[in-house]
Structure formats: C-alpha cells, structure tokens
Coordinates of C-alpha atoms in Angstrom, one line a residue:
K1402 CA -107.6 45.1 9.2
R1403 CA -109.0 42.1 7.4
H1404 CA -106.3 40.1 5.9
P1405 CA -106.4 40.4 2.0
G1406 CA -107.4 37.2 0.2
I1407 CA -108.9 35.5 3.3
G1408 CA -112.6 34.4 3.1
R1409 CA -114.5 37.6 3.2
I1410 CA -117.7 35.9 4.3
S1411 CA -118.4 33.6 7.1
S1412 CA -121.7 32.2 8.4
L1413 CA -122.4 30.0 11.4
S1414 CA -125.3 27.6 11.7
W1415 CA -125.9 26.7 15.3
P1416 CA -128.9 24.7 16.4
T1417 CA -129.4 23.7 20.0
T1418 CA -128.9 20.3 21.7
T1419 CA -127.9 18.4 18.6
P1420 CA -125.5 15.5 19.2
P1421 CA -123.4 14.1 16.4
H1422 CA -125.3 10.8 16.5
A1423 CA -128.4 12.6 15.3
L1424 CA -126.7 13.3 11.9
S1425 CA -126.2 10.6 9.3
C1426 CA -122.8 11.9 8.4
Y1427 CA -121.8 10.9 11.9
G1428 CA -123.3 7.4 11.4
S1429 CA -126.8 7.9 12.8
R1430 CA -128.7 4.6 12.7
I1431 CA -132.1 6.4 13.0
N1432 CA -132.3 9.3 10.6
K1433 CA -130.9 10.9 7.4
T1434 CA -129.6 14.5 7.2
P1435 CA -128.7 15.0 3.5
N1436 CA -128.0 18.8 3.7
L1437 CA -125.8 18.5 6.7
D1438 CA -124.1 15.5 5.1
R1439 CA -123.4 17.8 2.2
L1440 CA -121.3 20.0 4.4
A1441 CA -119.3 16.9 5.6
K1442 CA -118.8 15.8 2.0
E1443 CA -117.7 19.2 0.8
G1444 CA -115.7 20.1 3.8
I1445 CA -114.4 18.6 7.0
R1446 CA -116.0 16.6 9.8
F1447 CA -114.5 16.7 13.3
N1448 CA -115.1 13.5 15.2
N1449 CA -113.7 14.7 18.5
C1450 CA -115.2 18.1 19.1
F1451 CA -116.2 18.6 22.7
C1452 CA -117.9 21.3 24.9
T1453 CA -116.4 22.6 28.1
N1454 CA -119.7 22.8 30.0
S1455 CA -122.6 20.9 28.5
I1456 CA -125.5 23.2 28.9
C1457 CA -127.0 25.9 26.6
A1458 CA -126.1 29.3 27.9
P1459 CA -122.6 28.5 29.2
S1460 CA -121.6 26.9 25.9
R1461 CA -122.9 29.9 24.0
A1462 CA -120.8 32.2 26.2
V1463 CA -117.7 30.1 25.7
I1464 CA -118.2 30.3 21.9
L1465 CA -118.6 34.0 21.9
T1466 CA -115.7 34.8 24.2
G1467 CA -113.2 31.9 23.7
K1468 CA -113.0 31.6 27.5
Y1469 CA -114.1 29.0 30.0
S1470 CA -117.3 29.5 32.0
H1471 CA -115.4 30.6 35.2
L1472 CA -113.9 33.5 33.3
N1473 CA -116.8 34.6 31.1
G1474 CA -119.2 34.5 34.0
V1475 CA -121.9 32.2 32.6
I1476 CA -121.4 29.0 34.6
D1477 CA -125.1 27.9 34.3
N1478 CA -128.4 28.8 32.7
V1479 CA -129.2 31.3 35.5
K1480 CA -126.4 33.7 35.2
K1481 CA -126.7 36.7 32.9
F1482 CA -124.1 37.2 30.2
D1483 CA -122.1 40.4 30.6
G1484 CA -122.5 41.9 27.1
G1485 CA -119.7 44.4 27.9
Q1486 CA -116.9 41.9 27.7
Q1487 CA -114.8 41.1 24.6
T1488 CA -116.4 38.8 22.0
F1489 CA -115.4 37.7 18.6
P1490 CA -118.4 39.5 16.9
K1491 CA -117.3 42.8 18.5
L1492 CA -113.8 42.3 17.2
L1493 CA -115.0 41.4 13.7
Q1494 CA -117.4 44.4 13.8
K1495 CA -114.5 46.7 14.6
A1496 CA -112.6 45.3 11.7
G1497 CA -115.3 46.3 9.2
Y1498 CA -117.4 43.1 9.2
Q1499 CA -121.2 43.3 9.1
T1500 CA -122.3 41.2 12.0
A1501 CA -125.8 39.7 12.5
M1502 CA -127.3 37.4 15.1
I1503 CA -130.7 35.7 14.2
G1504 CA -132.5 33.0 16.2
K1505 CA -131.9 31.5 19.6
W1506 CA -129.7 33.7 21.9
H1507 CA -130.5 32.5 25.4
L1508 CA -128.1 34.7 27.3
K1509 CA -130.5 37.0 29.2
S1510 CA -128.8 40.2 28.1
E1511 CA -129.3 41.9 24.8
P1512 CA -127.0 40.9 21.9
N1513 CA -124.0 43.2 21.7
G1514 CA -121.5 43.6 18.9
F1515 CA -124.0 43.0 16.1
D1516 CA -125.1 45.5 13.4
Y1517 CA -128.4 43.6 13.3
W1518 CA -130.1 41.1 15.6
S1519 CA -133.4 39.4 15.9
V1520 CA -133.6 36.8 18.7
L1521 CA -136.1 34.6 20.4
P1522 CA -136.9 35.5 24.0
G1523 CA -135.6 32.8 26.2
Q1524 CA -136.0 29.4 24.5
G1525 CA -138.7 30.8 22.2
K1526 CA -141.7 29.0 20.8
Y1527 CA -141.9 26.6 17.9
H1528 CA -145.1 27.9 16.4
N1529 CA -146.0 31.5 15.8
P1530 CA -143.1 32.7 17.8
T1531 CA -142.2 36.2 19.1
F1532 CA -138.8 37.7 18.1
I1533 CA -137.1 40.6 19.7
E1534 CA -135.7 42.6 16.7
M1535 CA -133.3 45.3 17.7
G1536 CA -135.1 45.7 21.0
Q1537 CA -138.6 45.6 19.6
R1538 CA -140.9 42.6 20.1
K1539 CA -142.7 41.2 17.1
K1540 CA -144.9 38.2 16.7
Y1541 CA -144.8 36.1 13.5
T1542 CA -147.0 33.5 12.0
G1543 CA -145.2 30.3 11.0
Y1544 CA -142.7 27.7 12.2
V1545 CA -139.6 28.8 14.0
S1546 CA -137.0 27.0 11.9
D1547 CA -138.5 28.3 8.7
L1548 CA -138.7 31.9 10.1
V1549 CA -135.2 31.9 11.4
T1550 CA -134.0 30.9 7.9
D1551 CA -136.3 33.4 6.2
F1552 CA -134.8 36.2 8.3
C1553 CA -131.3 35.1 7.6
L1554 CA -131.9 35.0 3.9
D1555 CA -133.6 38.4 4.0
W1556 CA -130.5 39.8 5.8
L1557 CA -128.1 38.2 3.3
K1558 CA -130.0 39.6 0.3
N1559 CA -130.1 43.1 1.7
R1560 CA -126.6 43.4 3.3
N1561 CA -123.9 45.7 2.0
S1562 CA -122.3 43.4 -0.6
D1563 CA -119.1 45.3 -0.6
K1564 CA -118.3 44.3 3.0
P1565 CA -117.5 41.0 4.6
F1566 CA -120.0 39.6 7.1
C1567 CA -120.4 37.2 9.9
L1568 CA -123.9 35.8 10.3
M1569 CA -124.8 33.7 13.3
Y1570 CA -127.7 31.6 12.2
H1571 CA -129.1 30.0 15.4
H1572 CA -132.0 27.4 15.4
K1573 CA -134.1 26.8 18.4
A1574 CA -134.9 23.2 17.3
P1575 CA -134.5 20.6 18.4
H1576 CA -134.8 21.8 22.0
R1577 CA -137.4 20.4 24.4
N1578 CA -140.3 19.9 24.0
W1579 CA -139.8 18.9 20.4
Q1580 CA -142.7 20.3 18.4
P1581 CA -142.4 19.4 14.7
D1582 CA -144.0 21.4 11.9
K1583 CA -146.8 20.0 9.9
K1584 CA -144.5 19.0 7.0
H1585 CA -142.4 16.6 9.1
A1586 CA -144.8 15.6 11.9
K1587 CA -145.7 12.2 10.5
M1588 CA -142.5 11.3 8.8
Y1589 CA -141.7 8.6 11.4
E1590 CA -145.3 7.6 12.1
D1591 CA -145.0 4.0 10.8
I1592 CA -141.5 3.4 12.0
D1593 CA -140.4 1.8 15.3
V1594 CA -137.1 3.7 16.0
P1595 CA -134.4 1.4 17.4
V1596 CA -133.5 2.0 21.0
P1597 CA -129.8 2.7 21.8
E1598 CA -127.6 -0.2 23.1
T1599 CA -127.5 1.4 26.5
F1600 CA -131.2 2.1 26.8
N1601 CA -131.6 -0.2 29.8
D1602 CA -128.3 0.8 31.5
D1603 CA -128.5 0.0 35.3
Y1604 CA -125.5 2.3 36.3
K1605 CA -124.3 -0.5 38.6
T1606 CA -120.6 0.4 38.4
R1607 CA -121.0 4.1 38.6
S1608 CA -121.3 6.6 41.4
D1609 CA -124.5 7.9 42.9
A1610 CA -124.3 10.8 40.4
A1611 CA -125.5 8.6 37.6
R1612 CA -128.3 7.0 39.7
Q1613 CA -129.6 10.2 41.3
Q1614 CA -130.1 12.3 38.2
E1615 CA -133.6 13.3 37.1
M1616 CA -133.6 12.8 33.4
T1617 CA -134.6 9.2 32.7
I1618 CA -137.1 8.7 30.0
A1619 CA -138.9 6.2 32.2
H1620 CA -139.5 8.6 35.1
Y1621 CA -138.9 12.2 34.0
L1622 CA -140.2 12.6 30.5
R1623 CA -143.4 14.7 31.0
V1624 CA -146.7 13.2 30.2
P1625 CA -148.4 14.7 28.3
G1626 CA -146.1 17.8 28.1
D1627 CA -143.3 16.0 26.3
T1628 CA -145.2 13.1 24.8
K1629 CA -148.1 15.3 23.7
I1630 CA -150.6 12.6 24.5
R1631 CA -151.2 10.2 27.4
P1632 CA -150.2 6.6 27.0
P1633 CA -152.7 3.7 26.9
E1634 CA -153.7 2.8 30.5
S1635 CA -152.6 -0.8 29.9
L1636 CA -148.9 0.1 29.5
A1637 CA -146.4 -0.3 32.3
G1638 CA -142.8 -1.1 32.9
Q1639 CA -140.6 -1.6 29.8
A1640 CA -143.6 -1.3 27.5
L1641 CA -144.4 2.2 28.9
K1642 CA -140.7 3.2 28.7
H1643 CA -140.5 2.2 25.1
W1644 CA -143.7 4.1 24.3
K1645 CA -142.3 7.2 25.9
Y1646 CA -139.1 6.9 23.9
Q1647 CA -141.0 6.5 20.6
R1648 CA -143.0 9.6 21.3
Y1649 CA -139.9 11.6 22.2
I1650 CA -137.5 10.4 19.6
K1651 CA -139.9 10.7 16.6
D1652 CA -140.7 14.4 17.5
Y1653 CA -137.0 15.0 18.0
L1654 CA -136.0 13.6 14.7
A1655 CA -138.8 15.5 12.9
C1656 CA -137.4 18.7 14.3
I1657 CA -134.0 17.8 13.1
A1658 CA -135.4 17.1 9.6
S1659 CA -136.8 20.7 9.5
V1660 CA -133.4 22.1 10.5
D1661 CA -131.7 20.0 7.8
D1662 CA -134.2 21.3 5.2
N1663 CA -133.6 24.9 6.2
V1664 CA -129.8 24.5 6.2
G1665 CA -130.3 23.3 2.6
R1666 CA -132.2 26.5 1.8
L1667 CA -129.3 28.6 3.0
L1668 CA -126.7 26.5 1.2
D1669 CA -128.8 26.8 -2.0
Y1670 CA -128.8 30.6 -1.6
L1671 CA -125.0 30.6 -1.3
D1672 CA -124.8 28.6 -4.5
K1673 CA -127.2 30.7 -6.5
S1674 CA -125.7 34.0 -5.4
G1675 CA -122.1 32.9 -6.2
L1676 CA -121.0 33.1 -2.6
T1677 CA -120.1 29.4 -2.0
E1678 CA -116.4 29.5 -3.0
N1679 CA -115.7 32.5 -0.7
T1680 CA -117.8 31.5 2.3
I1681 CA -116.8 29.7 5.4
V1682 CA -119.8 27.7 6.7
I1683 CA -119.7 26.2 10.2
Y1684 CA -122.3 23.9 11.5
T1685 CA -122.2 23.0 15.2
S1686 CA -124.3 22.8 18.4
D1687 CA -124.0 24.1 21.9
Q1688 CA -123.5 20.6 23.3
G1689 CA -124.4 17.0 22.8
F1690 CA -127.6 15.3 23.9
F1691 CA -128.8 11.9 25.2
L1692 CA -131.2 10.3 22.6
G1693 CA -132.2 7.5 25.0
D1694 CA -128.6 6.6 25.6
H1695 CA -128.3 5.3 29.2
G1696 CA -132.1 5.7 29.3
W1697 CA -131.8 9.5 29.3
F1698 CA -132.8 12.7 27.6
D1699 CA -131.1 16.1 28.1
K1700 CA -127.3 16.6 28.5
R1701 CA -125.1 18.1 31.4
F1702 CA -122.9 15.0 32.1
M1703 CA -119.4 14.6 30.9
Y1704 CA -120.4 11.3 29.4
E1705 CA -119.7 11.0 25.6
H1706 CA -123.2 11.7 24.2
S1707 CA -123.5 14.9 26.2
L1708 CA -119.9 16.0 25.9
R1709 CA -119.4 15.5 22.1
M1710 CA -120.6 18.2 19.7
P1711 CA -121.0 18.0 15.9
L1712 CA -118.6 20.3 14.0
L1713 CA -118.7 20.5 10.2
V1714 CA -116.8 23.2 8.3
R1715 CA -116.8 24.0 4.6
Y1716 CA -114.4 26.5 2.9
P1717 CA -113.5 25.4 -0.6
K1718 CA -110.4 27.7 -0.7
E1719 CA -108.6 25.8 2.1
I1720 CA -110.5 22.7 3.1
K1721 CA -110.2 19.4 1.1
P1722 CA -113.7 17.9 0.5
G1723 CA -114.4 14.8 2.6
S1724 CA -111.8 15.5 5.2
V1725 CA -112.0 14.0 8.7
S1726 CA -110.2 15.1 11.8
E1727 CA -109.7 13.0 14.9
D1728 CA -108.0 15.8 16.8
I1729 CA -109.4 17.0 20.1
V1730 CA -111.1 20.3 19.5
L1731 CA -113.3 22.5 21.8
N1732 CA -116.0 25.1 21.5
L1733 CA -113.3 27.2 23.1
D1734 CA -111.5 27.2 19.8
F1735 CA -114.3 28.6 17.7
A1736 CA -113.7 32.3 18.4
P1737 CA -109.9 32.2 17.7
T1738 CA -110.7 30.4 14.5
F1739 CA -113.1 33.1 13.2
L1740 CA -110.6 35.8 14.1
D1741 CA -107.8 33.9 12.4
F1742 CA -109.7 33.7 9.2
A1743 CA -110.5 37.4 9.4
G1744 CA -106.8 38.2 9.7
F1745 CA -107.0 39.1 13.3
A1746 CA -104.4 38.4 15.9
V1747 CA -106.1 36.2 18.5
P1748 CA -106.2 38.1 21.9
A1749 CA -103.9 36.7 24.5
D1750 CA -106.7 36.2 27.0
M1751 CA -108.7 33.9 24.7
Q1752 CA -108.0 30.3 25.9
G1753 CA -108.7 28.4 22.8
R1754 CA -106.6 27.9 19.6
S1755 CA -107.4 28.5 16.0
L1756 CA -108.4 25.4 14.1
R1757 CA -107.2 26.7 10.8
S1758 CA -104.2 24.4 10.5
L1759 CA -106.4 21.4 11.3
L1760 CA -108.9 22.5 8.6
K1761 CA -106.0 22.3 6.1
G1762 CA -105.2 18.8 7.3
R1763 CA -102.1 19.7 9.3
T1764 CA -102.0 19.0 13.0
P1765 CA -99.4 21.1 15.0
K1766 CA -97.0 19.0 17.0
D1767 CA -98.1 20.8 20.2
W1768 CA -101.8 20.3 19.6
R1769 CA -103.7 19.3 22.7
T1770 CA -104.0 15.6 23.6
S1771 CA -106.5 16.2 26.5
M1772 CA -109.4 18.5 27.4
Y1773 CA -110.9 19.9 30.5
Y1774 CA -114.6 20.0 31.5
H1775 CA -116.5 21.6 34.3
Y1776 CA -120.3 21.5 35.0
Y1777 CA -121.8 23.7 37.8
E1778 CA -125.6 23.7 37.7
Y1779 CA -126.5 21.8 40.8
P1780 CA -128.8 22.0 42.7
G1781 CA -130.8 22.6 39.5
A1782 CA -132.9 21.1 36.7
H1783 CA -132.3 17.3 36.1
A1784 CA -130.2 17.1 39.4
V1785 CA -126.9 16.3 37.7
K1786 CA -124.2 16.7 40.3
R1787 CA -121.4 19.3 39.9
H1788 CA -118.4 17.7 38.3
Y1789 CA -115.1 18.4 36.5
G1790 CA -112.8 16.1 34.6
V1791 CA -110.3 15.3 31.9
R1792 CA -110.6 13.4 28.7
T1793 CA -107.7 12.1 26.6
R1794 CA -107.9 10.1 23.4
R1795 CA -108.4 6.9 25.4
Y1796 CA -109.4 7.7 29.0
K1797 CA -111.8 9.9 30.9
L1798 CA -111.6 10.8 34.6
I1799 CA -114.5 12.6 36.3
H1800 CA -114.8 14.0 39.8
F1801 CA -118.3 14.6 41.2
Y1802 CA -118.4 17.0 44.1
Y1803 CA -120.5 19.4 46.3
D1804 CA -122.8 17.0 48.2
I1805 CA -120.9 14.0 46.9
D1806 CA -117.2 13.0 46.6
A1807 CA -116.9 10.4 43.9
W1808 CA -114.6 9.5 41.0
E1809 CA -115.3 7.7 37.7
L1810 CA -112.7 6.4 35.3
Y1811 CA -113.4 5.0 31.8
D1812 CA -111.2 3.3 29.2
L1813 CA -113.0 4.5 26.1
Q1814 CA -111.1 2.1 23.8
K1815 CA -112.3 -1.0 25.6
D1816 CA -115.6 0.6 26.9
P1817 CA -116.9 3.2 24.4
H1818 CA -120.4 3.2 26.0
E1819 CA -118.9 4.0 29.5
L1820 CA -120.6 1.2 31.3
N1821 CA -117.6 0.0 33.4
N1822 CA -116.3 2.5 36.0
L1823 CA -112.6 1.5 36.6
Y1824 CA -111.8 3.9 39.4
G1825 CA -110.2 1.9 42.2
N1826 CA -109.3 -1.0 39.9
P1827 CA -105.7 -2.1 40.8
A1828 CA -104.8 -2.5 37.1
Y1829 CA -105.5 1.2 36.5
V1830 CA -103.8 2.8 39.5
D1831 CA -100.9 4.2 37.4
I1832 CA -103.3 5.5 34.7
T1833 CA -105.4 7.1 37.4
R1834 CA -102.4 8.9 38.9
K1835 CA -101.3 10.2 35.6
L1836 CA -104.9 11.4 34.7
K1837 CA -105.2 13.2 38.1
A1838 CA -101.9 15.0 37.4
E1839 CA -103.1 16.0 33.9
L1840 CA -106.4 17.2 35.4
E1841 CA -104.5 19.5 37.8
R1842 CA -102.3 20.7 35.0
L1843 CA -105.3 21.7 32.9
R1844 CA -107.0 23.4 35.8
K1845 CA -103.9 25.5 36.4
Q1846 CA -103.6 26.2 32.7
Y1847 CA -107.1 27.5 32.4
G1848 CA -107.2 29.3 35.8
D1849 CA -109.7 27.1 37.5
S1850 CA -109.6 25.9 41.1
D1851 CA -111.8 24.8 44.1
E1852 CA -111.3 28.2 45.6
L1853 CA -112.5 30.0 42.5
T1854 CA -115.5 27.6 42.3
R1855 CA -116.5 28.4 45.9
K1856 CA -116.2 32.1 45.1
I1857 CA -118.3 32.2 41.9
L1858 CA -121.0 29.9 43.3

C-alpha cells in the first residue's frame, strides 16, 4: 500500500548524456540553464552523484532495477533488457500508481510495467521522429524534445487524477549527433566557446587505455556527420581541432537549451495545475559526458566527466530549498528512493539505498564513503578498454583489463583534472594498498568477480 501522506505524485526527467558541467547550477562556464537551475534553487543539488557503468543502456537498466549491470544483464549497449525482471515501475504499478514512460527507452525490449508508454525506436531522430506507442509505430512532425514534452503534458492532463503516478520523462537530446531545433540553432553563432583546461591533454602519465581510445575530437569527430559541414581546406592541426570543437559544442549546447525550455514547460504545468507542492521532481542523466575535456567527446571512462551525473531533486514537503549534498550517491540508489517515497519496503535484492534521509539533510552514519564502477563494452565503439575501479572522496583507483593489464591512481584533491597518474609512486604505496582492499570489498559486496565477468562476456 502507498504510505499515507507521502508524495502521491512523482515525475522523472531524464535526458541522455548530460554531464553536470553542462548545467549552470553546477557552475558551467559555457551556458545557462535557468529552468534546471530552478530545480536546484527550489530543491537539492547532489555534487557527487555517479553512475556504475557509463553508457546509455546499462545505466538505464541500473536505474530501473536498482542492481549492477552484472546482475540485471545489461552490461553494454548490445544486450537486450529482460523485461520480465523486477523493476521499480512494476512495483509502483502493483501499489496502485499510474505509470508512464515517454521518450528515449533504448533497452531493445518493449517497456514493461507501464500503463502507458510511447518510446523512440533505438536512439530516435531529432526531427520528425517516429514513436512506438503501446506497440504501434507513429511518425510525428516536429522536434523531438518538444514532442516528448507534448506527450508528457497530454498524459498528465488526461490521467486519473484520483491516483498517484510515476512519469518517466526521457529526452533524447543531447545525444550524438546533436541536431538543434530552429529556435536554438543560432544561439551560439557569434560566440567562441572557451575550450576546457584539459583540451590538449597529452595523456603522458596514463596507461595505453587513455591513448588508444577512439573518441578524440581531433581524429574521431565525424566530418560532416557530426560537424554538419566540411571545414575550410586551409585548416589543419590545432586550428582544425578548434573548429571541430566549436561545431560540436555549439550544437550540443543548443540541444541542452531546448531540453531546458521544455523542462520549464513541465514545471509551469505543475504550478498551474496545483501539483507542485505534492510532486517529487527528479532531474538526472544516464551518465556524464566529455565536452572537449581531455580532447574527447562521448563517455565510458571512469574519469570524472564521464562518471559524474547531474542529480537535482525538488519536493517542497521534505527538501529545504537550495540544499546541496556532497555525499556519494549512485544511479543504483534511484529505485530504492522512489519506492521509499511510495511507502514500499525496498526489496532485499536491490543493491542501492534510499536517498530520502539525504534529501532531508541528514546523512546516516553508515552512508557509503566509496563507490564501485565496472565498464565492459570492449571491443566496441570508441575502443575504451574494459575496466573497473573504486572512487572515494579523495582518491580513484582504476584497473584496465582484457588485452591490457594497467592501473591508474589519482589524488582528486591535488589533481581534480586527473592528469597525474600516481600508480607506482612510492609516496602512495600505502594508499594504493588500502584502495585495492576497498575495491575487493566492494566487488564482494556487490557480487562481482573476474570469474563472473568471464562468464557473462
């Protein structure tokens, strides 16, 4: 049963590949996101929210199930999600919630556990996209971010207002290849977007994993597929790299602007319909993204810009406006949190923890001080080596494996940009030993092992 007095409405806005440093409430130097900032001002901003596997489908499966990739079966973008397994929407549905899923799904199987669903096939298209609505394909005229929001608003207006609901509001944008709508296409036309501090990283202290990837803007951004036009023939070297970055980042930020506008439309509806006070609004992503950081686009690595996710939560009944949390939280925690707010006992086989106490500003004494990560998709797109690792508040230890056996260690306090690999440094021998012990403890806690990896791969 739903717990009486607990927020009877919850909605989840969930774009794809949106790192925190693309939002002005997280200190972005290159754009403004006033509607998303509104959520931070009226709710809580988590500064240390991380994903457990930085790639689209696996992160979505983790969020739905509250279980690591090796248990929910979606270790990469190739595997099909088993819709028969336990998910938080199914449990909410059984408890009397109306459940809906609208937008990007990207899990190969049909959505399960939803009273209504309308999803994009695969990644979907930006312009005049096709949606699969309850099994039927329908093509629409318009821009995908606007349409996803239109469909969400239509569903909200026509739902059974006597019942609580969970709406999963999933944007496609700003996924590759970053096609803005007409309204926002020229908003950065006369601006030279600053490059990140690590734009010309040479990876000199890192393992071959950082050097052998295939996602540098200089070499792997597609021309004209990603840039839309071909560069002037006179450009070469750094000038050409800078030109590619400008073409990429301006389209990316324009797509973000459209998402921000549409989130504002949904928030305005909640205000006008009198639902704001009793609505839990969660804004997040499926992982982070490199916006030219280290010279890269895409994600996958355990490095900070890929690992870190935005997480903004507003619920006036329990969250103090303008709150900020520095606690380590994971996408693994989302499902338990939703169930907690619905008055559900969290199933014992879910591996995350409810964030509810953190949302109230209280950190349990036994809250995690480290997190575990595991990426599997290699050989595969962008050629990022398989790796797993541990991150604490200060340190990060990564082990790359399969056709490589390499370790990387970073002191995030002294080296927040992760430019200096300290593995093997005599001054960090004791820290390395402790991190390896913590890594093995976490692997055991979450049921992961080399043997299991060989089995599922």
